[in-house]
Amino acid sequence: MTDLDQLKTDALTRIENAPDAAALEALRIEFLGKQGSISGLMKTLGGMSPEERQVQGPLLNGLRTETADAIAARKEVLENTELEARLAGESIDLTLPAPEVPRGSVHPVSQVMDEIAEIFADLGFAVATGPEIEDDWHNFTALNMSETHPARAEMDTFYFPDRDAEDHRMLLRTHTSPVQIRTMKAASANGGEPVRIIAPGRVYRSDSDATHTPMFHQVEGLAIDRDIHLGHLKWTLETFFKALFERDDIVLRLRPSYFPFTEPSVEFDVGYSNEGGRRVVGGHGDAEGHDWMELGGSGMVNPRVLEFAGFDPNEWQGFAFGLGIDRLTMLKYGMNDLRAFFDGDGRWLSHYGFSPFDQPTLSGGVGARA
Ligand code: FA5
């Protein structure tokens, strides 16, 4: 065997056995790099006689090509092996069960707020909002409660120490009624236009026991037009409760009452019965085994309030109502402790909460029932 044959056998064997890309690269440098052994032999061609070069030239060229081809072939094998190993390691077993991801739930109060907005949207009411940090002008004065009005004291109010730029006392709104004022002012600024809004949201009163919490939820309703009367209010409330409780036998009782911002004022109750310790809405409250539950206050918007908000009371009238959403939620979903709503207990929420992907929808909607 010539030296050349020996070199070739040696090179091809080592290339064939190179364990990885780095070892293969080292061999390429060793044989074919600038200082490589085969490159060195190629350089000797220049010093040979033409006869010798004619013999050695093809041999050396052949050796160089074969070595380069062997390196390329080995490189491909190594790359394929590496790819296969990676694919095997990264394979996904689609039959494995998906890992459990803890999922939140929709709070019953949020659920009922959505249902309320849905029903009133069917009746043509838009949703309006207002700030929870209010000034006493919007919360009281514009609602016909002057500085000295006794009704101010009835709503135990959380006040801030500061006053705003117009020297109004700042407070946490005690009801959603200031949204009436803000909405009417915006509508009267355009020269006066009909209004139909509901305003759901948080309200605050410094008061806490089994049926009262310092923060609770109300929804305000307001309809202003040129020919609104108490009959519209009664129909609207009745239609709303029938849709919310998904029952046609809802009986509403309106009782004369007093709110400074409505005249006349009425409180409204719904009839319910007690079934197995659970209140079930429906039927006449005076019937055997039945009673009435107060759900909110309402009335025709006091002409003074219309004036405060920029409407001419000789031309415009309206009705307004405000009801407690938390009590409504208790009635609809059969719960009996208001305070549990705000404890943030995960077990309570997973029991009473609603899946964000599978919420109950109102069967039929208002159109089907009206
Ligand atoms: C008002 O807040 C009036 N703004 C309602 C109104 C609006 C009258 C528009 C006329 C026109 P009242 O203080 O009665 O009224 O509260 C209304 C409802 O909120 C109550 O019927 C009750 O359901 C609920 N509510 C009142 N205080 C609490 C409380 N501390 N915790 C839970 N719910 C409450």
CSV table of C-alpha atoms and ligand atoms in Angstrom, one decimal:
chain,number,residue,atom,x,y,z
A,1,MET,CA,0.0,0.0,0.0
A,2,THR,CA,1.4,3.4,-1.0
A,3,ASP,CA,1.6,6.3,1.5
A,4,LEU,CA,-1.3,7.9,-0.4
A,5,ASP,CA,-3.5,4.8,-0.1
A,6,GLN,CA,-2.6,4.7,3.6
A,7,LEU,CA,-3.6,8.3,4.1
A,8,LYS,CA,-6.9,7.7,2.2
A,9,THR,CA,-7.8,4.7,4.3
A,10,ASP,CA,-7.0,6.5,7.5
A,11,ALA,CA,-8.9,9.7,6.5
A,12,LEU,CA,-12.1,7.9,5.3
A,13,THR,CA,-12.1,5.6,8.4
A,14,ARG,CA,-11.8,8.5,10.8
A,15,ILE,CA,-14.4,10.6,9.0
A,16,GLU,CA,-16.8,7.6,8.9
A,17,ASN,CA,-16.4,7.3,12.7
A,18,ALA,CA,-16.5,11.0,13.6
A,19,PRO,CA,-19.0,11.0,16.6
A,20,ASP,CA,-20.3,14.6,16.1
A,21,ALA,CA,-20.2,17.8,14.1
A,22,ALA,CA,-17.3,19.2,16.1
A,23,ALA,CA,-15.1,16.1,15.6
A,24,LEU,CA,-16.0,16.2,11.9
A,25,GLU,CA,-15.0,19.8,11.6
A,26,ALA,CA,-11.7,19.1,13.3
A,27,LEU,CA,-11.0,16.3,10.7
A,28,ARG,CA,-11.9,18.7,7.8
A,29,ILE,CA,-9.3,21.1,9.1
A,30,GLU,CA,-6.8,18.4,9.7
A,31,PHE,CA,-7.0,17.1,6.0
A,32,LEU,CA,-8.4,19.9,3.9
A,33,GLY,CA,-7.7,23.1,5.9
A,34,LYS,CA,-5.0,25.5,4.8
A,35,GLN,CA,-2.4,23.7,6.8
A,36,GLY,CA,-4.1,20.3,6.3
A,37,SER,CA,-2.2,17.2,5.2
A,38,ILE,CA,-4.0,16.7,1.9
A,39,SER,CA,-3.7,20.5,1.1
A,40,GLY,CA,0.1,20.1,1.9
A,41,LEU,CA,0.4,17.3,-0.7
A,42,MET,CA,-1.5,19.4,-3.3
A,43,LYS,CA,1.1,22.1,-2.8
A,44,THR,CA,3.9,19.6,-3.7
A,45,LEU,CA,2.5,19.3,-7.3
A,46,GLY,CA,4.1,22.6,-8.2
A,47,GLY,CA,7.6,21.3,-7.6
A,48,MET,CA,7.1,18.1,-9.6
A,49,SER,CA,8.3,17.4,-13.2
A,50,PRO,CA,5.4,17.4,-15.7
A,51,GLU,CA,5.5,13.6,-16.1
A,52,GLU,CA,5.3,13.1,-12.3
A,53,ARG,CA,2.5,15.7,-12.0
A,54,GLN,CA,0.6,13.9,-14.7
A,55,VAL,CA,0.6,10.8,-12.5
A,56,GLN,CA,0.3,12.4,-9.1
A,57,GLY,CA,-2.1,15.2,-10.1
A,58,PRO,CA,-5.2,13.0,-10.6
A,59,LEU,CA,-4.4,10.8,-7.6
A,60,LEU,CA,-4.1,13.8,-5.2
A,61,ASN,CA,-7.2,15.4,-6.7
A,62,GLY,CA,-9.1,12.2,-6.4
A,63,LEU,CA,-8.0,11.9,-2.8
A,64,ARG,CA,-9.1,15.5,-2.0
A,65,THR,CA,-12.5,15.0,-3.7
A,66,GLU,CA,-13.2,11.7,-2.0
A,67,THR,CA,-12.3,13.1,1.4
A,68,ALA,CA,-14.5,16.2,0.9
A,69,ASP,CA,-17.4,13.9,-0.3
A,70,ALA,CA,-16.9,11.7,2.8
A,71,ILE,CA,-17.1,14.7,5.1
A,72,ALA,CA,-20.3,16.0,3.4
A,73,ALA,CA,-21.9,12.5,3.6
A,74,ARG,CA,-20.9,12.1,7.3
A,75,LYS,CA,-22.2,15.6,8.0
A,76,GLU,CA,-25.6,14.7,6.6
A,77,VAL,CA,-25.8,11.5,8.6
A,78,LEU,CA,-24.9,13.4,11.8
A,79,GLU,CA,-27.5,16.1,11.1
A,80,ASN,CA,-30.2,13.6,10.4
A,81,THR,CA,-29.4,11.7,13.6
A,82,GLU,CA,-29.5,14.9,15.6
A,83,LEU,CA,-32.8,15.9,14.1
A,84,GLU,CA,-34.4,12.5,14.8
A,85,ALA,CA,-33.2,12.6,18.4
A,86,ARG,CA,-34.7,16.1,18.8
A,87,LEU,CA,-38.0,15.1,17.3
A,88,ALA,CA,-38.2,12.0,19.5
A,89,GLY,CA,-37.5,14.2,22.6
A,90,GLU,CA,-39.9,16.9,21.7
A,91,SER,CA,-42.8,14.7,20.6
A,92,ILE,CA,-46.2,15.6,22.0
A,93,ASP,CA,-48.6,12.9,23.2
A,94,LEU,CA,-52.0,14.2,22.1
A,95,THR,CA,-53.7,11.5,24.1
A,96,LEU,CA,-52.5,12.9,27.5
A,97,PRO,CA,-55.1,14.7,29.5
A,98,ALA,CA,-54.7,18.5,29.5
A,99,PRO,CA,-53.3,20.0,32.7
A,100,GLU,CA,-56.0,21.5,35.0
A,101,VAL,CA,-56.0,25.3,34.8
A,102,PRO,CA,-57.8,27.0,37.7
A,103,ARG,CA,-60.7,29.0,36.2
A,104,GLY,CA,-62.4,32.0,37.8
A,105,SER,CA,-66.1,32.5,37.8
A,106,VAL,CA,-68.5,35.3,37.3
A,107,HIS,CA,-69.8,36.8,40.6
A,108,PRO,CA,-73.6,36.4,40.9
A,109,VAL,CA,-73.9,40.2,41.2
A,110,SER,CA,-72.0,40.8,38.0
A,111,GLN,CA,-74.2,38.1,36.3
A,112,VAL,CA,-77.4,39.8,37.4
A,113,MET,CA,-76.0,43.2,36.3
A,114,ASP,CA,-75.5,41.7,32.9
A,115,GLU,CA,-79.0,40.3,32.8
A,116,ILE,CA,-80.4,43.6,33.9
A,117,ALA,CA,-78.6,45.5,31.1
A,118,GLU,CA,-79.7,42.8,28.6
A,119,ILE,CA,-83.4,43.2,29.5
A,120,PHE,CA,-83.4,47.0,29.5
A,121,ALA,CA,-81.5,47.0,26.2
A,122,ASP,CA,-84.6,45.1,24.8
A,123,LEU,CA,-86.7,48.0,26.2
A,124,GLY,CA,-84.6,50.6,24.5
A,125,PHE,CA,-82.6,51.7,27.6
A,126,ALA,CA,-78.8,52.5,27.2
A,127,VAL,CA,-76.3,52.0,30.0
A,128,ALA,CA,-75.0,55.2,31.6
A,129,THR,CA,-72.2,55.5,34.2
A,130,GLY,CA,-71.0,58.1,36.7
A,131,PRO,CA,-68.2,58.5,39.2
A,132,GLU,CA,-68.2,56.6,42.5
A,133,ILE,CA,-66.4,59.6,44.1
A,134,GLU,CA,-69.0,62.3,43.7
A,135,ASP,CA,-69.6,65.8,44.9
A,136,ASP,CA,-72.5,66.7,47.2
A,137,TRP,CA,-74.1,68.8,44.5
A,138,HIS,CA,-74.8,65.8,42.2
A,139,ASN,CA,-75.4,63.4,45.1
A,140,PHE,CA,-77.8,65.6,47.1
A,141,THR,CA,-78.4,69.2,46.1
A,142,ALA,CA,-79.4,68.7,42.5
A,143,LEU,CA,-81.7,65.9,43.7
A,144,ASN,CA,-83.6,68.5,45.7
A,145,MET,CA,-81.8,67.9,49.0
A,146,SER,CA,-80.5,71.2,50.3
A,147,GLU,CA,-77.7,71.5,52.8
A,148,THR,CA,-80.2,71.2,55.7
A,149,HIS,CA,-82.5,68.7,54.2
A,150,PRO,CA,-83.1,65.9,56.7
A,151,ALA,CA,-82.9,63.2,53.9
A,152,ARG,CA,-79.2,63.9,53.7
A,153,ALA,CA,-78.7,62.5,57.2
A,154,GLU,CA,-80.7,59.4,56.4
A,155,MET,CA,-78.1,58.2,53.9
A,156,ASP,CA,-75.1,57.6,56.2
A,157,THR,CA,-72.4,59.1,54.0
A,158,PHE,CA,-68.7,58.6,53.7
A,159,TYR,CA,-67.2,62.0,53.2
A,160,PHE,CA,-63.7,63.0,52.1
A,161,PRO,CA,-61.9,65.7,54.0
A,162,ASP,CA,-61.3,67.7,50.7
A,163,ARG,CA,-63.6,69.9,48.7
A,164,ASP,CA,-63.5,70.2,44.9
A,165,ALA,CA,-62.6,73.4,42.9
A,166,GLU,CA,-66.2,74.6,43.2
A,167,ASP,CA,-66.1,74.1,47.0
A,168,HIS,CA,-68.4,71.1,47.0
A,169,ARG,CA,-67.9,68.4,49.6
A,170,MET,CA,-66.6,65.2,48.1
A,171,LEU,CA,-68.1,61.9,49.1
A,172,LEU,CA,-68.6,58.2,48.0
A,173,ARG,CA,-71.9,58.3,46.2
A,174,THR,CA,-74.7,57.0,48.4
A,175,HIS,CA,-77.0,56.0,45.5
A,176,THR,CA,-76.9,55.8,41.7
A,177,SER,CA,-79.3,58.8,41.4
A,178,PRO,CA,-76.5,61.4,40.7
A,179,VAL,CA,-76.1,59.6,37.3
A,180,GLN,CA,-79.7,60.9,36.6
A,181,ILE,CA,-78.4,64.5,37.0
A,182,ARG,CA,-75.3,63.9,34.9
A,183,THR,CA,-77.3,62.3,32.1
A,184,MET,CA,-80.0,64.9,32.1
A,185,LYS,CA,-77.5,67.8,32.1
A,186,ALA,CA,-75.8,66.3,29.0
A,187,ALA,CA,-79.2,65.8,27.3
A,188,SER,CA,-80.4,69.3,28.1
A,189,ALA,CA,-77.2,70.9,26.9
A,190,ASN,CA,-78.2,69.7,23.4
A,191,GLY,CA,-81.5,71.7,23.8
A,192,GLY,CA,-83.3,68.8,25.5
A,193,GLU,CA,-83.9,65.4,24.1
A,194,PRO,CA,-85.6,62.2,25.3
A,195,VAL,CA,-83.6,60.1,27.7
A,196,ARG,CA,-83.8,56.4,28.4
A,197,ILE,CA,-81.0,55.0,30.5
A,198,ILE,CA,-80.1,52.6,33.3
A,199,ALA,CA,-77.1,53.2,35.5
A,200,PRO,CA,-75.9,50.1,37.4
A,201,GLY,CA,-73.0,50.4,39.8
A,202,ARG,CA,-71.5,50.4,43.3
A,203,VAL,CA,-72.8,52.7,46.0
A,204,TYR,CA,-71.6,53.3,49.6
A,205,ARG,CA,-73.2,53.9,53.0
A,206,SER,CA,-71.7,53.8,56.4
A,207,ASP,CA,-74.0,51.0,57.6
A,208,SER,CA,-73.4,47.3,58.2
A,209,ASP,CA,-75.5,44.4,59.5
A,210,ALA,CA,-77.1,41.1,58.1
A,211,THR,CA,-79.1,43.0,55.5
A,212,HIS,CA,-76.9,46.1,55.0
A,213,THR,CA,-73.4,46.2,53.7
A,214,PRO,CA,-71.2,49.4,53.5
A,215,MET,CA,-70.8,48.8,49.7
A,216,PHE,CA,-73.7,47.5,47.7
A,217,HIS,CA,-75.1,47.7,44.1
A,218,GLN,CA,-78.0,49.7,42.7
A,219,VAL,CA,-79.4,50.2,39.3
A,220,GLU,CA,-80.9,53.5,38.4
A,221,GLY,CA,-83.5,53.9,35.7
A,222,LEU,CA,-84.5,57.1,34.0
A,223,ALA,CA,-86.9,57.9,31.2
A,224,ILE,CA,-87.6,61.5,30.1
A,225,ASP,CA,-89.9,62.5,27.4
A,226,ARG,CA,-92.9,64.8,26.7
A,227,ASP,CA,-95.7,62.4,27.6
A,228,ILE,CA,-94.4,60.0,30.3
A,229,HIS,CA,-96.7,59.0,33.2
A,230,LEU,CA,-96.8,56.7,36.2
A,231,GLY,CA,-98.4,53.9,34.0
A,232,HIS,CA,-95.2,53.7,32.0
A,233,LEU,CA,-93.2,53.2,35.2
A,234,LYS,CA,-95.4,50.4,36.4
A,235,TRP,CA,-95.4,48.6,33.0
A,236,THR,CA,-91.6,49.0,32.7
A,237,LEU,CA,-90.9,47.6,36.2
A,238,GLU,CA,-93.4,44.7,35.7
A,239,THR,CA,-92.0,43.8,32.3
A,240,PHE,CA,-88.5,43.9,33.8
A,241,PHE,CA,-89.2,41.7,36.7
A,242,LYS,CA,-91.1,39.1,34.6
A,243,ALA,CA,-88.1,38.9,32.3
A,244,LEU,CA,-85.6,38.8,35.1
A,245,PHE,CA,-87.3,36.1,37.1
A,246,GLU,CA,-88.5,34.3,34.0
A,247,ARG,CA,-92.1,34.1,35.4
A,248,ASP,CA,-95.3,35.6,34.2
A,249,ASP,CA,-97.0,35.5,37.6
A,250,ILE,CA,-95.0,38.4,39.0
A,251,VAL,CA,-97.2,40.8,41.0
A,252,LEU,CA,-95.9,44.2,41.7
A,253,ARG,CA,-97.3,46.4,44.5
A,254,LEU,CA,-96.7,50.2,44.4
A,255,ARG,CA,-96.9,52.0,47.8
A,256,PRO,CA,-96.9,55.8,48.2
A,257,SER,CA,-93.6,56.9,49.6
A,258,TYR,CA,-91.3,59.9,49.8
A,259,PHE,CA,-88.1,60.8,48.0
A,260,PRO,CA,-87.1,64.4,47.6
A,261,PHE,CA,-86.2,63.9,43.9
A,262,THR,CA,-89.5,62.3,42.8
A,263,GLU,CA,-93.1,63.5,43.1
A,264,PRO,CA,-95.2,61.4,43.5
A,265,SER,CA,-92.9,58.8,44.9
A,266,VAL,CA,-93.6,55.1,45.2
A,267,GLU,CA,-91.8,52.2,46.7
A,268,PHE,CA,-92.3,48.9,44.9
A,269,ASP,CA,-92.6,45.4,46.3
A,270,VAL,CA,-92.9,42.0,44.7
A,271,GLY,CA,-95.0,39.1,46.0
A,272,TYR,CA,-93.2,35.9,47.0
A,273,SER,CA,-93.8,32.7,48.8
A,274,ASN,CA,-91.7,30.7,51.1
A,275,GLU,CA,-90.9,27.2,49.8
A,276,GLY,CA,-88.7,25.0,52.0
A,277,GLY,CA,-87.0,28.0,53.6
A,278,ARG,CA,-86.4,29.6,50.3
A,279,ARG,CA,-88.0,32.7,49.0
A,280,VAL,CA,-89.6,32.1,45.6
A,281,VAL,CA,-90.8,35.2,43.7
A,282,GLY,CA,-94.3,35.1,42.2
A,283,GLY,CA,-98.0,35.4,43.1
A,284,HIS,CA,-99.9,38.0,45.1
A,285,GLY,CA,-98.2,39.0,48.3
A,286,ASP,CA,-101.5,39.0,50.2
A,287,ALA,CA,-102.3,35.4,49.2
A,288,GLU,CA,-102.1,32.5,51.6
A,289,GLY,CA,-98.4,31.7,52.4
A,290,HIS,CA,-97.2,34.8,50.5
A,291,ASP,CA,-95.7,38.1,51.5
A,292,TRP,CA,-94.2,41.2,49.9
A,293,MET,CA,-90.6,42.2,49.5
A,294,GLU,CA,-89.4,45.7,49.0
A,295,LEU,CA,-87.0,46.0,46.1
A,296,GLY,CA,-86.7,49.7,45.5
A,297,GLY,CA,-87.9,53.3,45.2
A,298,SER,CA,-89.2,55.2,42.2
A,299,GLY,CA,-91.5,58.0,41.1
A,300,MET,CA,-92.1,60.8,38.6
A,301,VAL,CA,-89.0,63.0,38.4
A,302,ASN,CA,-89.6,66.1,40.6
A,303,PRO,CA,-90.0,69.2,38.5
A,304,ARG,CA,-87.4,70.9,40.6
A,305,VAL,CA,-84.9,68.2,39.7
A,306,LEU,CA,-85.8,68.6,36.0
A,307,GLU,CA,-85.1,72.3,36.4
A,308,PHE,CA,-81.8,71.8,38.2
A,309,ALA,CA,-80.7,69.6,35.3
A,310,GLY,CA,-81.7,72.1,32.6
A,311,PHE,CA,-85.1,70.7,31.4
A,312,ASP,CA,-88.2,72.8,31.2
A,313,PRO,CA,-90.7,71.0,33.5
A,314,ASN,CA,-93.6,72.5,31.6
A,315,GLU,CA,-92.5,70.5,28.5
A,316,TRP,CA,-90.8,67.4,29.9
A,317,GLN,CA,-91.7,64.7,32.4
A,318,GLY,CA,-90.1,61.5,33.4
A,319,PHE,CA,-90.0,58.6,35.7
A,320,ALA,CA,-87.0,57.3,37.7
A,321,PHE,CA,-86.4,54.2,39.8
A,322,GLY,CA,-83.5,52.8,41.9
A,323,LEU,CA,-83.3,49.2,43.1
A,324,GLY,CA,-80.9,47.2,45.1
A,325,ILE,CA,-79.1,44.6,42.9
A,326,ASP,CA,-77.8,42.5,45.7
A,327,ARG,CA,-81.2,41.8,47.1
A,328,LEU,CA,-82.4,41.0,43.6
A,329,THR,CA,-79.6,38.6,43.2
A,330,MET,CA,-80.4,36.9,46.5
A,331,LEU,CA,-84.0,36.5,45.4
A,332,LYS,CA,-83.2,35.2,41.9
A,333,TYR,CA,-80.5,32.7,43.0
A,334,GLY,CA,-81.9,31.6,46.4
A,335,MET,CA,-79.2,33.0,48.6
A,336,ASN,CA,-79.8,34.1,52.2
A,337,ASP,CA,-76.8,36.0,53.5
A,338,LEU,CA,-75.9,39.3,51.9
A,339,ARG,CA,-72.5,39.5,53.6
A,340,ALA,CA,-71.3,36.3,51.8
A,341,PHE,CA,-71.3,38.4,48.6
A,342,PHE,CA,-68.3,40.4,49.6
A,343,ASP,CA,-66.3,37.9,51.7
A,344,GLY,CA,-64.3,36.8,48.6
A,345,ASP,CA,-64.5,33.1,49.7
A,346,GLY,CA,-63.4,31.0,46.8
A,347,ARG,CA,-65.6,28.1,47.8
A,348,TRP,CA,-68.7,30.3,47.9
A,349,LEU,CA,-67.8,31.7,44.5
A,350,SER,CA,-67.2,28.4,42.9
A,351,HIS,CA,-70.6,27.2,44.2
A,352,TYR,CA,-72.7,30.3,43.3
A,353,GLY,CA,-70.5,31.8,40.6
A,354,PHE,CA,-71.1,31.4,36.9
A,355,SER,CA,-68.8,29.9,34.3
A,356,PRO,CA,-67.6,32.7,32.0
A,357,PHE,CA,-68.1,30.3,29.0
A,358,ASP,CA,-71.4,28.9,29.9
A,359,GLN,CA,-73.6,31.7,31.4
A,360,PRO,CA,-77.3,31.2,31.7
A,361,THR,CA,-79.2,33.3,29.2
A,362,LEU,CA,-82.7,34.7,29.6
A,363,SER,CA,-85.1,32.5,27.9
A,364,GLY,CA,-87.1,34.4,25.4
A,365,GLY,CA,-86.1,37.9,26.4
A,366,VAL,CA,-88.6,40.8,26.8
A,367,GLY,CA,-90.1,40.6,23.3
A,368,ALA,CA,-91.4,37.1,24.0
A,369,ARG,CA,-93.1,38.1,27.2
A,370,ALA,CA,-94.3,41.7,26.7
B,1,FA5,C1,-82.5,55.2,47.0
B,1,FA5,O1,-81.3,55.0,47.1
B,1,FA5,C2,-83.1,56.1,45.9
B,1,FA5,N1,-82.0,56.7,45.2
B,1,FA5,C3,-83.9,55.2,45.0
B,1,FA5,C4,-84.7,56.0,44.0
B,1,FA5,C5,-84.2,56.2,42.7
B,1,FA5,C6,-86.0,56.5,44.3
B,1,FA5,C7,-84.9,57.0,41.8
B,1,FA5,C8,-86.7,57.2,43.4
B,1,FA5,C9,-86.2,57.4,42.2
B,1,FA5,P1,-83.1,53.6,49.0
B,1,FA5,O2,-82.2,54.2,50.0
B,1,FA5,O3,-84.5,53.2,49.5
B,1,FA5,O4,-83.4,54.6,47.8
B,1,FA5,O5,-82.4,52.4,48.3
B,1,FA5,C10,-82.9,51.7,47.2
B,1,FA5,C11,-82.7,50.2,47.4
B,1,FA5,O6,-81.3,49.9,47.6
B,1,FA5,C12,-83.4,49.6,48.6
B,1,FA5,O7,-84.7,49.3,48.3
B,1,FA5,C13,-82.6,48.3,48.8
B,1,FA5,O8,-83.0,47.3,47.9
B,1,FA5,C14,-81.2,48.8,48.5
B,1,FA5,N2,-80.4,49.1,49.6
B,1,FA5,C15,-80.4,50.2,50.4
B,1,FA5,N3,-79.5,50.2,51.4
B,1,FA5,C16,-78.8,49.0,51.2
B,1,FA5,C17,-77.7,48.3,51.9
B,1,FA5,N4,-77.1,48.9,52.9
B,1,FA5,N5,-77.3,47.1,51.5
B,1,FA5,C18,-77.9,46.5,50.5
B,1,FA5,N6,-79.0,47.1,49.8
B,1,FA5,C19,-79.4,48.3,50.1
